[in-house]
Tab-separated table of C-alpha atoms and ligand atoms in Angstrom:
chain	number	residue	atom	x	y	z
A	1	MET	CA	109.304	57.616	155.744
A	2	SER	CA	107.133	59.908	157.884
A	3	LYS	CA	103.954	58.467	159.301
A	4	ASP	CA	100.773	60.207	160.469
A	5	THR	CA	100.993	58.587	163.872
A	6	LEU	CA	102.315	59.338	167.337
A	7	THR	CA	104.153	56.711	169.365
A	8	ILE	CA	103.802	56.686	173.133
A	9	THR	CA	106.276	54.745	175.201
A	10	ASP	CA	105.255	53.584	178.657
A	11	ASN	CA	108.584	53.998	180.474
A	12	SER	CA	107.405	51.800	183.349
A	13	THR	CA	106.985	48.758	181.100
A	14	GLY	CA	108.772	49.694	177.876
A	15	LYS	CA	105.555	49.047	175.916
A	16	GLU	CA	105.107	51.202	172.827
A	17	VAL	CA	101.772	52.073	171.278
A	18	GLU	CA	101.063	54.007	168.131
A	19	TYR	CA	98.130	56.353	167.711
A	20	PRO	CA	96.780	57.952	164.542
A	21	LEU	CA	97.128	61.681	163.971
A	22	LEU	CA	93.847	63.087	162.704
A	23	LYS	CA	94.247	66.017	160.355
A	24	GLY	CA	91.492	68.555	159.840
A	25	THR	CA	91.208	71.107	157.052
A	26	LEU	CA	93.067	73.685	159.151
A	27	GLY	CA	94.693	73.778	162.564
A	28	ASN	CA	96.717	71.455	164.742
A	29	PRO	CA	96.500	67.722	164.070
A	30	THR	CA	94.933	65.810	166.957
A	31	VAL	CA	96.107	62.527	168.399
A	32	ASP	CA	93.337	59.942	168.524
A	33	VAL	CA	93.889	58.529	172.019
A	34	ARG	CA	90.568	56.715	172.321
A	35	ALA	CA	92.342	53.353	172.620
A	36	LEU	CA	94.796	54.549	175.304
A	37	LYS	CA	92.781	53.222	178.241
A	38	ASN	CA	92.542	49.746	176.690
A	39	ASP	CA	96.125	49.712	175.414
A	40	LEU	CA	97.952	51.035	178.479
A	41	GLY	CA	95.294	51.470	181.174
A	42	TYR	CA	95.836	55.241	181.344
A	43	PHE	CA	93.581	58.259	181.039
A	44	THR	CA	94.831	61.645	179.812
A	45	PHE	CA	94.832	64.541	182.296
A	46	ASP	CA	93.765	67.847	180.745
A	47	PRO	CA	91.763	70.119	183.085
A	48	GLY	CA	90.045	72.897	181.168
A	49	PHE	CA	90.490	70.823	177.985
A	50	VAL	CA	93.372	73.043	176.896
A	51	SER	CA	94.806	70.320	174.622
A	52	THR	CA	91.755	68.197	173.994
A	53	ALA	CA	89.532	68.179	170.917
A	54	SER	CA	86.162	66.944	172.142
A	55	CYS	CA	84.581	66.527	168.705
A	56	LYS	CA	84.962	67.018	164.971
A	57	SER	CA	83.247	70.159	163.748
A	58	ALA	CA	82.901	71.954	160.416
A	59	ILE	CA	81.343	75.151	161.767
A	60	THR	CA	83.979	77.542	163.114
A	61	TYR	CA	87.749	77.713	162.946
A	62	ILE	CA	89.920	79.782	165.271
A	63	ASP	CA	93.662	80.359	165.089
A	64	GLY	CA	94.417	82.027	168.403
A	65	GLU	CA	98.033	82.871	167.545
A	66	GLN	CA	97.220	84.505	164.218
A	67	GLY	CA	93.943	86.059	165.397
A	68	ILE	CA	91.888	84.266	162.736
A	69	LEU	CA	88.195	83.481	163.097
A	70	LEU	CA	86.286	81.773	160.272
A	71	TYR	CA	82.604	80.814	160.187
A	72	ARG	CA	82.210	77.953	157.703
A	73	GLY	CA	85.451	79.117	156.073
A	74	TYR	CA	84.530	82.801	155.750
A	75	PRO	CA	86.666	85.378	157.618
A	76	ILE	CA	84.732	87.127	160.360
A	77	GLU	CA	85.897	90.494	159.008
A	78	GLU	CA	84.091	89.939	155.677
A	79	LEU	CA	80.921	88.615	157.281
A	80	ALA	CA	80.877	91.548	159.711
A	81	GLU	CA	81.323	94.014	156.870
A	82	ASN	CA	78.756	92.567	154.460
A	83	CYS	CA	76.127	90.421	156.171
A	84	SER	CA	73.047	90.652	158.324
A	85	PHE	CA	72.888	88.532	161.469
A	86	LEU	CA	70.241	86.275	159.908
A	87	GLU	CA	72.507	85.610	156.910
A	88	VAL	CA	75.226	84.534	159.344
A	89	ALA	CA	72.810	82.401	161.368
A	90	TYR	CA	71.743	80.702	158.112
A	91	LEU	CA	75.420	80.144	157.232
A	92	LEU	CA	76.167	78.569	160.612
A	93	ILE	CA	73.195	76.213	160.395
A	94	HIS	CA	73.290	75.297	156.701
A	95	GLY	CA	77.003	75.566	155.979
A	96	GLU	CA	76.509	77.914	153.009
A	97	LEU	CA	75.573	81.563	152.637
A	98	PRO	CA	71.967	81.962	151.467
A	99	ASN	CA	70.968	83.461	148.137
A	100	GLU	CA	68.259	86.139	148.265
A	101	GLN	CA	65.386	83.669	147.966
A	102	GLU	CA	66.823	81.383	150.660
A	103	LEU	CA	67.382	84.336	152.958
A	104	ASN	CA	63.806	85.574	152.471
A	105	HIS	CA	62.497	82.120	153.228
A	106	PHE	CA	64.686	81.896	156.329
A	107	LYS	CA	63.369	85.278	157.511
A	108	PHE	CA	59.837	83.960	156.928
A	109	GLU	CA	60.587	80.859	159.044
A	110	ILE	CA	62.046	82.977	161.842
A	111	ASP	CA	59.137	85.453	161.790
A	112	ASP	CA	56.659	82.585	161.741
A	113	ARG	CA	58.126	81.097	164.940
A	114	ALA	CA	58.907	84.329	166.803
A	115	VAL	CA	55.731	84.770	168.853
A	116	LEU	CA	55.754	83.304	172.361
A	117	HIS	CA	53.031	80.931	173.476
A	118	GLU	CA	50.699	82.951	175.713
A	119	SER	CA	51.129	80.404	178.508
A	120	LEU	CA	54.873	80.863	178.334
A	121	ARG	CA	54.446	84.579	178.884
A	122	VAL	CA	52.877	83.985	182.304
A	123	PHE	CA	56.042	82.190	183.451
A	124	PHE	CA	57.598	85.604	183.899
A	125	ASP	CA	55.098	86.390	186.653
A	126	GLY	CA	56.869	83.830	188.815
A	127	PHE	CA	59.982	85.999	188.865
A	128	HIS	CA	60.418	88.931	191.196
A	129	TYR	CA	60.947	92.242	189.373
A	130	ASP	CA	64.626	92.326	190.375
A	131	ALA	CA	65.485	88.783	189.236
A	132	HIS	CA	68.635	88.789	187.118
A	133	PRO	CA	67.566	88.538	183.455
A	134	MET	CA	70.016	85.652	182.919
A	135	ALA	CA	68.193	83.719	185.670
A	136	MET	CA	64.922	84.360	183.854
A	137	MET	CA	66.519	83.325	180.558
A	138	VAL	CA	67.704	80.001	181.996
A	139	GLY	CA	64.245	79.337	183.458
A	140	VAL	CA	62.096	80.468	180.541
A	141	VAL	CA	64.226	78.924	177.783
A	142	GLY	CA	64.342	75.692	179.785
A	143	SER	CA	60.567	75.794	180.076
A	144	LEU	CA	60.247	75.799	176.263
A	145	SER	CA	61.049	72.111	176.623
A	146	ALA	CA	57.691	71.662	178.350
A	147	PHE	CA	55.876	73.354	175.461
A	148	TYR	CA	57.603	71.526	172.638
A	149	HIS	CA	58.190	68.028	173.910
A	150	SER	CA	55.450	65.677	172.782
A	151	ASP	CA	55.932	66.415	169.053
A	152	LEU	CA	59.717	66.384	169.335
A	153	ASP	CA	61.679	63.728	167.481
A	154	VAL	CA	65.404	64.469	167.565
A	155	THR	CA	66.049	61.600	165.149
A	156	ASP	CA	64.143	63.464	162.427
A	157	PRO	CA	66.257	66.137	160.619
A	158	ASP	CA	63.168	68.247	159.738
A	159	ASN	CA	62.063	68.208	163.345
A	160	ARG	CA	65.547	69.200	164.482
A	161	TYR	CA	65.572	72.080	162.019
A	162	ILE	CA	62.257	73.358	163.394
A	163	CYS	CA	63.745	73.288	166.912
A	164	ALA	CA	66.789	75.230	165.745
A	165	THR	CA	64.863	77.973	163.933
A	166	ARG	CA	62.288	78.161	166.706
A	167	MET	CA	65.066	78.837	169.195
A	168	ILE	CA	66.648	81.597	167.058
A	169	ALA	CA	63.168	83.050	166.463
A	170	LYS	CA	62.010	83.150	170.072
A	171	ILE	CA	65.179	84.129	171.910
A	172	PRO	CA	64.881	87.904	171.188
A	173	ALA	CA	61.260	87.941	172.394
A	174	ILE	CA	62.219	86.062	175.575
A	175	ALA	CA	65.195	88.356	176.157
A	176	ALA	CA	63.130	91.516	175.666
A	177	ALA	CA	60.401	90.096	177.938
A	178	CYS	CA	63.015	89.614	180.705
A	179	TYR	CA	63.807	93.321	180.519
A	180	ARG	CA	60.167	94.421	180.251
A	181	HIS	CA	59.287	92.289	183.264
A	182	SER	CA	62.052	93.921	185.310
A	183	ILE	CA	60.720	97.425	184.598
A	184	GLY	CA	57.049	96.443	184.846
A	185	ALA	CA	56.328	97.259	181.201
A	186	PRO	CA	53.947	95.261	178.992
A	187	PHE	CA	55.498	92.733	176.641
A	188	VAL	CA	55.737	93.705	172.987
A	189	TYR	CA	54.893	91.255	170.199
A	190	PRO	CA	57.466	90.661	167.461
A	191	ARG	CA	56.879	92.401	164.117
A	192	VAL	CA	57.489	90.823	160.727
A	193	ASP	CA	58.110	94.150	159.000
A	194	LEU	CA	61.302	94.718	160.982
A	195	ASP	CA	64.606	92.964	160.613
A	196	TYR	CA	65.976	90.767	163.419
A	197	CYS	CA	67.904	93.519	165.242
A	198	GLU	CA	65.277	96.254	164.688
A	199	ASN	CA	62.630	93.873	165.944
A	200	PHE	CA	64.600	93.184	169.107
A	201	LEU	CA	65.145	96.892	169.801
A	202	ASN	CA	61.435	97.506	169.206
A	203	MET	CA	60.457	94.733	171.644
A	204	MET	CA	62.877	96.204	174.196
A	205	PHE	CA	62.048	99.874	174.032
A	206	SER	CA	58.695	100.473	172.360
A	207	ARG	CA	56.064	102.022	174.600
A	208	PRO	CA	52.333	101.337	174.359
A	209	GLU	CA	51.436	105.004	174.151
A	210	LYS	CA	54.162	105.837	171.692
A	211	ARG	CA	55.778	103.728	169.021
A	212	PHE	CA	59.445	103.348	169.718
A	213	LEU	CA	60.223	103.946	166.044
A	214	GLU	CA	58.798	107.424	166.361
A	215	GLN	CA	60.473	108.266	169.599
A	216	ALA	CA	63.507	110.452	170.060
A	217	ARG	CA	65.696	107.400	170.753
A	218	ALA	CA	64.428	105.878	167.520
A	219	ILE	CA	65.890	102.754	166.028
A	220	ASP	CA	68.633	104.771	164.453
A	221	GLU	CA	70.911	103.282	161.886
A	222	THR	CA	73.977	103.323	164.147
A	223	ALA	CA	72.211	101.312	166.851
A	224	VAL	CA	70.886	98.692	164.425
A	225	LYS	CA	74.248	98.467	162.654
A	226	ALA	CA	76.127	98.107	165.935
A	227	LEU	CA	73.730	95.436	167.194
A	228	ASN	CA	73.936	93.527	163.923
A	229	LEU	CA	77.717	93.619	164.148
A	230	LEU	CA	77.801	92.511	167.784
A	231	PHE	CA	75.406	89.649	167.085
A	232	ILE	CA	77.555	88.464	164.162
A	233	LEU	CA	80.756	88.641	166.227
A	234	HIS	CA	79.175	86.702	169.085
A	235	ALA	CA	77.287	84.174	166.940
A	236	ASP	CA	79.765	81.330	167.352
A	237	HIS	CA	83.192	80.580	168.770
A	238	GLU	CA	83.673	76.832	168.328
A	239	GLN	CA	83.992	74.689	171.478
A	240	ASN	CA	83.784	77.441	174.123
A	241	ALA	CA	82.405	76.678	177.593
A	242	SER	CA	78.733	77.310	176.787
A	243	THR	CA	78.777	75.535	173.404
A	244	SER	CA	80.558	72.565	174.957
A	245	THR	CA	77.862	72.574	177.632
A	246	VAL	CA	75.129	72.482	174.983
A	247	ARG	CA	76.939	69.633	173.248
A	248	LEU	CA	77.497	67.710	176.484
A	249	ALA	CA	73.849	68.034	177.499
A	250	GLY	CA	72.739	67.250	173.924
A	251	SER	CA	74.948	64.152	173.770
A	252	THR	CA	72.539	62.447	176.162
A	253	GLY	CA	69.603	63.038	173.808
A	254	ALA	CA	68.146	65.658	176.163
A	255	ASN	CA	65.460	68.055	174.999
A	256	PRO	CA	67.193	70.724	172.842
A	257	TYR	CA	65.581	73.679	174.628
A	258	ALA	CA	66.858	72.319	177.947
A	259	CYS	CA	70.311	72.000	176.332
A	260	ILE	CA	70.206	75.659	175.256
A	261	ALA	CA	69.159	76.626	178.803
A	262	ALA	CA	72.263	74.780	180.050
A	263	GLY	CA	74.354	76.784	177.558
A	264	ILE	CA	72.829	80.025	178.844
A	265	ALA	CA	73.726	79.030	182.409
A	266	ALA	CA	77.350	78.389	181.380
A	267	LEU	CA	77.503	81.667	179.486
A	268	TRP	CA	76.459	83.629	182.564
A	269	GLY	CA	79.836	83.305	184.356
A	270	PRO	CA	82.145	86.357	184.446
A	271	ALA	CA	84.992	84.340	182.883
A	272	HIS	CA	82.793	83.790	179.816
A	273	GLY	CA	79.754	85.794	178.622
A	274	GLY	CA	79.360	87.609	181.921
A	275	ALA	CA	82.598	89.477	181.181
A	276	ASN	CA	80.847	92.360	179.397
A	277	GLU	CA	78.718	93.018	182.481
A	278	ALA	CA	81.814	92.589	184.669
A	279	VAL	CA	83.637	95.218	182.564
A	280	LEU	CA	81.008	97.817	183.433
A	281	SER	CA	81.009	96.854	187.126
A	282	MET	CA	84.802	97.139	187.109
A	283	LEU	CA	84.685	100.572	185.449
A	284	LYS	CA	82.210	101.724	188.085
A	285	GLU	CA	84.490	100.405	190.804
A	286	ILE	CA	87.543	102.150	189.344
A	287	GLY	CA	85.482	105.328	189.117
A	288	THR	CA	87.988	107.861	187.829
A	289	VAL	CA	90.897	107.976	185.398
A	290	GLU	CA	93.254	108.879	188.280
A	291	ARG	CA	92.618	105.496	189.922
A	292	ILE	CA	93.579	103.436	186.853
A	293	PRO	CA	97.223	102.855	187.956
A	294	GLU	CA	95.986	101.557	191.321
A	295	TYR	CA	93.729	98.984	189.607
A	296	ILE	CA	96.358	98.018	187.061
A	297	ALA	CA	98.644	97.284	190.026
A	298	LYS	CA	95.899	95.176	191.637
A	299	ALA	CA	95.450	93.214	188.391
A	300	LYS	CA	99.189	92.465	188.335
A	301	ASP	CA	99.371	91.468	191.999
A	302	LYS	CA	99.427	87.660	192.307
A	303	ASP	CA	97.937	87.866	195.825
A	304	ASP	CA	94.985	89.975	194.673
A	305	PRO	CA	92.134	88.117	192.956
A	306	PHE	CA	91.277	91.230	190.905
A	307	ARG	CA	91.630	90.802	187.141
A	308	LEU	CA	91.135	93.363	184.467
A	309	MET	CA	87.787	92.322	183.045
A	310	GLY	CA	87.591	92.342	179.252
A	311	PHE	CA	91.305	91.579	178.933
A	312	GLY	CA	92.842	88.243	177.972
A	313	HIS	CA	91.412	85.224	176.246
A	314	ARG	CA	91.835	81.471	176.530
A	315	VAL	CA	92.426	81.046	172.808
A	316	TYR	CA	93.516	84.424	171.383
A	317	LYS	CA	97.006	85.073	172.637
A	318	ASN	CA	97.920	87.942	170.286
A	319	PHE	CA	94.726	89.755	169.527
A	320	ASP	CA	91.020	89.002	169.359
A	321	PRO	CA	89.935	89.686	165.747
A	322	ARG	CA	86.430	90.481	166.985
A	323	ALA	CA	87.870	93.172	169.259
A	324	THR	CA	89.708	94.743	166.308
A	325	ILE	CA	86.452	94.933	164.326
A	326	ILE	CA	84.344	96.174	167.177
A	327	ARG	CA	86.805	98.740	168.497
A	328	GLN	CA	86.051	101.102	165.623
A	329	THR	CA	82.279	100.651	166.057
A	330	CYS	CA	82.708	101.332	169.742
A	331	HIS	CA	84.411	104.633	168.987
A	332	ASP	CA	81.715	105.492	166.352
A	333	VAL	CA	78.869	104.727	168.741
A	334	LEU	CA	80.479	106.731	171.527
A	335	ARG	CA	81.007	109.676	169.206
A	336	LYS	CA	77.329	109.637	168.204
A	337	SER	CA	76.003	108.875	171.677
A	338	CYS	CA	73.697	111.613	172.877
A	339	GLN	CA	74.308	110.496	176.468
A	340	PRO	CA	77.860	111.539	177.430
A	341	ASP	CA	79.070	109.158	180.105
A	342	PRO	CA	82.301	109.544	182.114
A	343	LEU	CA	82.563	105.728	182.193
A	344	PHE	CA	83.216	105.772	178.455
A	345	ASP	CA	86.172	108.139	178.856
A	346	LEU	CA	87.413	105.961	181.674
A	347	ALA	CA	87.143	102.848	179.465
A	348	MET	CA	89.133	104.474	176.679
A	349	ALA	CA	91.795	105.637	179.154
A	350	LEU	CA	92.028	102.154	180.689
A	351	GLU	CA	92.391	100.590	177.237
A	352	GLU	CA	95.243	102.966	176.409
A	353	TYR	CA	96.965	102.459	179.754
A	354	ALA	CA	96.821	98.645	179.707
A	355	LEU	CA	97.975	98.406	176.095
A	356	GLN	CA	101.185	100.204	177.080
A	357	ASP	CA	101.807	98.287	180.291
A	358	ASP	CA	104.674	95.754	180.245
A	359	TYR	CA	102.755	93.105	182.225
A	360	PHE	CA	99.874	93.113	179.737
A	361	ILE	CA	102.239	93.253	176.748
A	362	GLU	CA	104.403	90.373	178.032
A	363	LYS	CA	101.450	88.143	178.878
A	364	LYS	CA	99.765	89.077	175.591
A	365	LEU	CA	96.673	90.329	177.365
A	366	TYR	CA	94.678	92.480	174.967
A	367	PRO	CA	91.133	93.815	175.178
A	368	ASN	CA	88.772	91.055	174.092
A	369	VAL	CA	85.445	91.508	172.294
A	370	ASP	CA	83.639	91.931	175.605
A	371	PHE	CA	85.659	94.925	176.677
A	372	TYR	CA	84.030	96.853	173.828
A	373	SER	CA	80.650	95.089	173.611
A	374	GLY	CA	79.602	96.185	177.110
A	375	ILE	CA	80.557	99.775	176.368
A	376	ILE	CA	78.564	99.747	173.120
A	377	TYR	CA	75.521	98.146	174.749
A	378	LYS	CA	75.564	100.808	177.447
A	379	ALA	CA	75.736	103.552	174.824
A	380	LEU	CA	72.730	101.949	173.068
A	381	GLY	CA	70.713	102.187	176.282
A	382	ILE	CA	70.795	98.450	177.061
A	383	PRO	CA	70.837	97.971	180.855
A	384	VAL	CA	74.029	96.469	182.235
A	385	ASP	CA	72.397	93.302	183.578
A	386	MET	CA	71.072	92.606	180.056
A	387	PHE	CA	74.560	92.507	178.495
A	388	THR	CA	75.047	88.766	178.849
A	389	VAL	CA	71.495	88.257	177.605
A	390	MET	CA	72.508	90.089	174.421
A	391	PHE	CA	75.407	87.678	174.069
A	392	ALA	CA	73.005	84.755	174.571
A	393	ILE	CA	70.710	85.970	171.760
A	394	ALA	CA	73.630	85.993	169.338
A	395	ARG	CA	75.233	82.766	170.565
A	396	THR	CA	71.948	80.885	170.181
A	397	ALA	CA	72.729	80.675	166.439
A	398	GLY	CA	76.024	78.923	167.236
A	399	TRP	CA	74.530	76.705	169.918
A	400	VAL	CA	71.797	75.379	167.634
A	401	ALA	CA	74.269	74.928	164.753
A	402	HIS	CA	76.457	72.787	167.024
A	403	TRP	CA	73.481	70.893	168.387
A	404	LEU	CA	72.318	70.161	164.814
A	405	GLU	CA	75.819	69.070	163.782
A	406	MET	CA	76.180	66.824	166.813
A	407	THR	CA	72.773	65.169	166.557
A	408	ALA	CA	73.288	64.510	162.830
A	409	ASP	CA	76.646	62.848	163.549
A	410	THR	CA	76.125	59.090	163.627
A	411	GLY	CA	79.393	58.703	165.551
A	412	ASN	CA	78.145	60.869	168.433
A	413	VAL	CA	78.664	59.309	171.849
A	414	ILE	CA	77.533	60.524	175.250
A	415	GLY	CA	80.038	63.009	176.688
A	416	ARG	CA	81.573	61.422	179.748
A	417	PRO	CA	85.025	62.662	180.878
A	418	ARG	CA	87.180	60.661	183.296
A	419	GLN	CA	88.988	61.975	186.370
A	420	LEU	CA	92.113	61.629	188.444
A	421	TYR	CA	90.687	60.559	191.789
A	422	VAL	CA	92.548	62.161	194.736
A	423	GLY	CA	90.061	61.390	197.525
A	424	PRO	CA	90.504	58.868	200.336
A	425	PRO	CA	91.055	55.234	199.382
A	426	GLN	CA	88.328	52.748	200.312
A	427	ARG	CA	87.852	52.818	204.099
A	428	GLU	CA	85.765	51.264	206.799
A	429	PHE	CA	82.323	52.777	207.469
A	430	MET	CA	81.676	54.019	211.032
A	431	PRO	CA	78.097	53.921	212.311
A	432	LEU	CA	76.823	57.293	213.603
A	433	HIS	CA	77.134	56.401	217.302
A	434	ARG	CA	80.846	55.548	216.884
A	435	ARG	CA	81.879	58.722	215.024
B	1	LIG	N1	93.979	90.609	184.255
B	1	LIG	C1	95.165	90.394	184.845
B	1	LIG	N2	95.918	89.281	184.635
B	1	LIG	C2	95.437	88.368	183.787
B	1	LIG	C3	94.201	88.545	183.120
B	1	LIG	C4	93.454	89.716	183.379
B	1	LIG	N3	92.294	89.914	182.776
B	1	LIG	N4	93.962	87.469	182.330
B	1	LIG	C5	95.008	86.656	182.488
B	1	LIG	N5	95.905	87.181	183.362
B	1	LIG	C6	97.195	86.620	183.742
B	1	LIG	C7	97.017	85.431	184.655
B	1	LIG	O1	97.031	85.806	186.021
B	1	LIG	C8	98.190	84.560	184.275
B	1	LIG	O2	99.319	85.076	184.930
B	1	LIG	P1	100.548	84.078	185.321
B	1	LIG	O3	101.127	83.603	184.020
B	1	LIG	O4	101.495	84.965	186.086
B	1	LIG	O5	99.959	82.976	186.137
B	1	LIG	C9	98.359	84.821	182.789
B	1	LIG	O6	97.812	86.124	182.557
B	1	LIG	C10	97.662	83.797	181.916
B	1	LIG	O7	96.296	83.760	182.303
B	1	LIG	P2	95.387	82.460	182.363
B	1	LIG	O8	94.365	82.601	183.434
B	1	LIG	O9	96.262	81.250	182.384
B	1	LIG	O10	94.681	82.520	180.978
B	1	LIG	P3	93.450	81.684	180.624
B	1	LIG	O11	93.571	81.380	179.189
B	1	LIG	O12	93.257	80.519	181.519
B	1	LIG	O13	92.240	82.681	180.946
B	1	LIG	C11	90.573	84.310	180.714
B	1	LIG	C12	91.602	83.425	179.990
B	1	LIG	C13	89.670	83.461	181.631
B	1	LIG	C14	89.689	84.959	179.651
B	1	LIG	C15	91.340	85.364	181.535
B	1	LIG	O14	92.169	86.120	180.678
B	1	LIG	C16	90.383	86.295	182.297
B	1	LIG	O15	89.945	85.955	183.389
B	1	LIG	N6	90.039	87.485	181.708
B	1	LIG	C17	89.087	88.386	182.307
B	1	LIG	C18	87.662	87.892	182.054
B	1	LIG	C19	87.202	88.101	180.623
B	1	LIG	O16	87.397	89.161	180.033
B	1	LIG	N7	86.567	87.058	180.063
B	1	LIG	C20	85.990	87.124	178.702
B	1	LIG	C21	86.599	86.121	177.805
B	1	LIG	S1	86.031	86.434	176.158
B	1	LIG	C22	84.553	85.631	176.029
B	1	LIG	O17	84.165	84.815	176.796
B	1	LIG	C23	83.757	86.006	174.853
């Protein structure tokens, strides 16, 4: 008779131990090895957590082989086709799609919490005009913890919900303020008559002497639609590096805004959210279509650290479903873009070249969502160093959903991995004069 267990034999002693297999709704079963240390005195070794489930979660499901991404059970393709970003944010937090009344109320809650405290606004003055916006994001979001600390009670679900919606509400205003600070423009207050994406674009580009809505580069439908789509696609991606960071920081009971700031810091890296910015830098470096073969060769060369940015993914090994959805939008936006840019032609040529190259085919390296997102953001007039900030706005919905899930879980324990120590064994201390 088959059993839902896994037996491990310690070949050095012959001792056998049996561990339960935990089965989720979908996906690979996981072996519950929590007792391993006590039973056999061993830790498991899994750098990068490639085979380790760090928690139970009911938010997002990914099947990397099949290219499936579900938010709360709904395929990303259907959400991208039919929903607004706020509907998706509501889904991630509450577990269900909102009806019209619930969505209106959610929009009211977000609008109500969107304005930044005036004292928070002066924090930006501490940053030089050329500070990277992600550095400002880490600092300013972290500083929210100083504004909302005394009335914070993470053991109270209502209080946690306020934190979550406050974060989703304020992140676009903070992000836009980072950009406005860098160009020396006055900050723009959020507006309740605009939807989440329109509001963000208005806070980014509106000018005091001229309403952005009435300007030539008005909030056109394509831009809002593309932004809405990008935000939905980036809203969550289960236990990625930044979400795991938020969870790890949150597992200690730390202030939630500080946890989100930690997530933003993790997102910044070029192997994660910084990839969309890195794609544009790479395209600039390549420069012309003629040089593509040279850079493809560099990417394939084991002795060259160069990698094709926007290609490959830790989890998706056949295709990234978000890239499939966004590819079409990317082509639409580029077609409608009133600013022809040779980098766009270069990007499309690189995509075509790499997709036909044996190395990329064999290693299953396909364009990921960030290959296209950077190109779209550029076409929308978003500055390159704001690309990862755009990702952070969207991912905030996922981060807070995971933080809420984790803090509500009574079985939550502080995250504390072990290590395989390879340093010197204990040795005798030498006083300074004898060294
Ligand atoms: N260019 C060239 N070769 C690559 C690339 C790339 N972009 N990505 C992976 N490879 C190669 C590796 O050198 C490795 O070759 P090997 O088998 O000969 O050693 C093989 O493909 C497997 O790569 P790994 O690094 O083991 O894959 P991993 O899952 O660890 O890394 C990652 C995934 C970090 C995304 C990687 O593909 C990469 O660096 N891509 C570029 C950065 C990027 O686009 N990041 C965005 C990720 S999406 C997101 O965060 C939303």
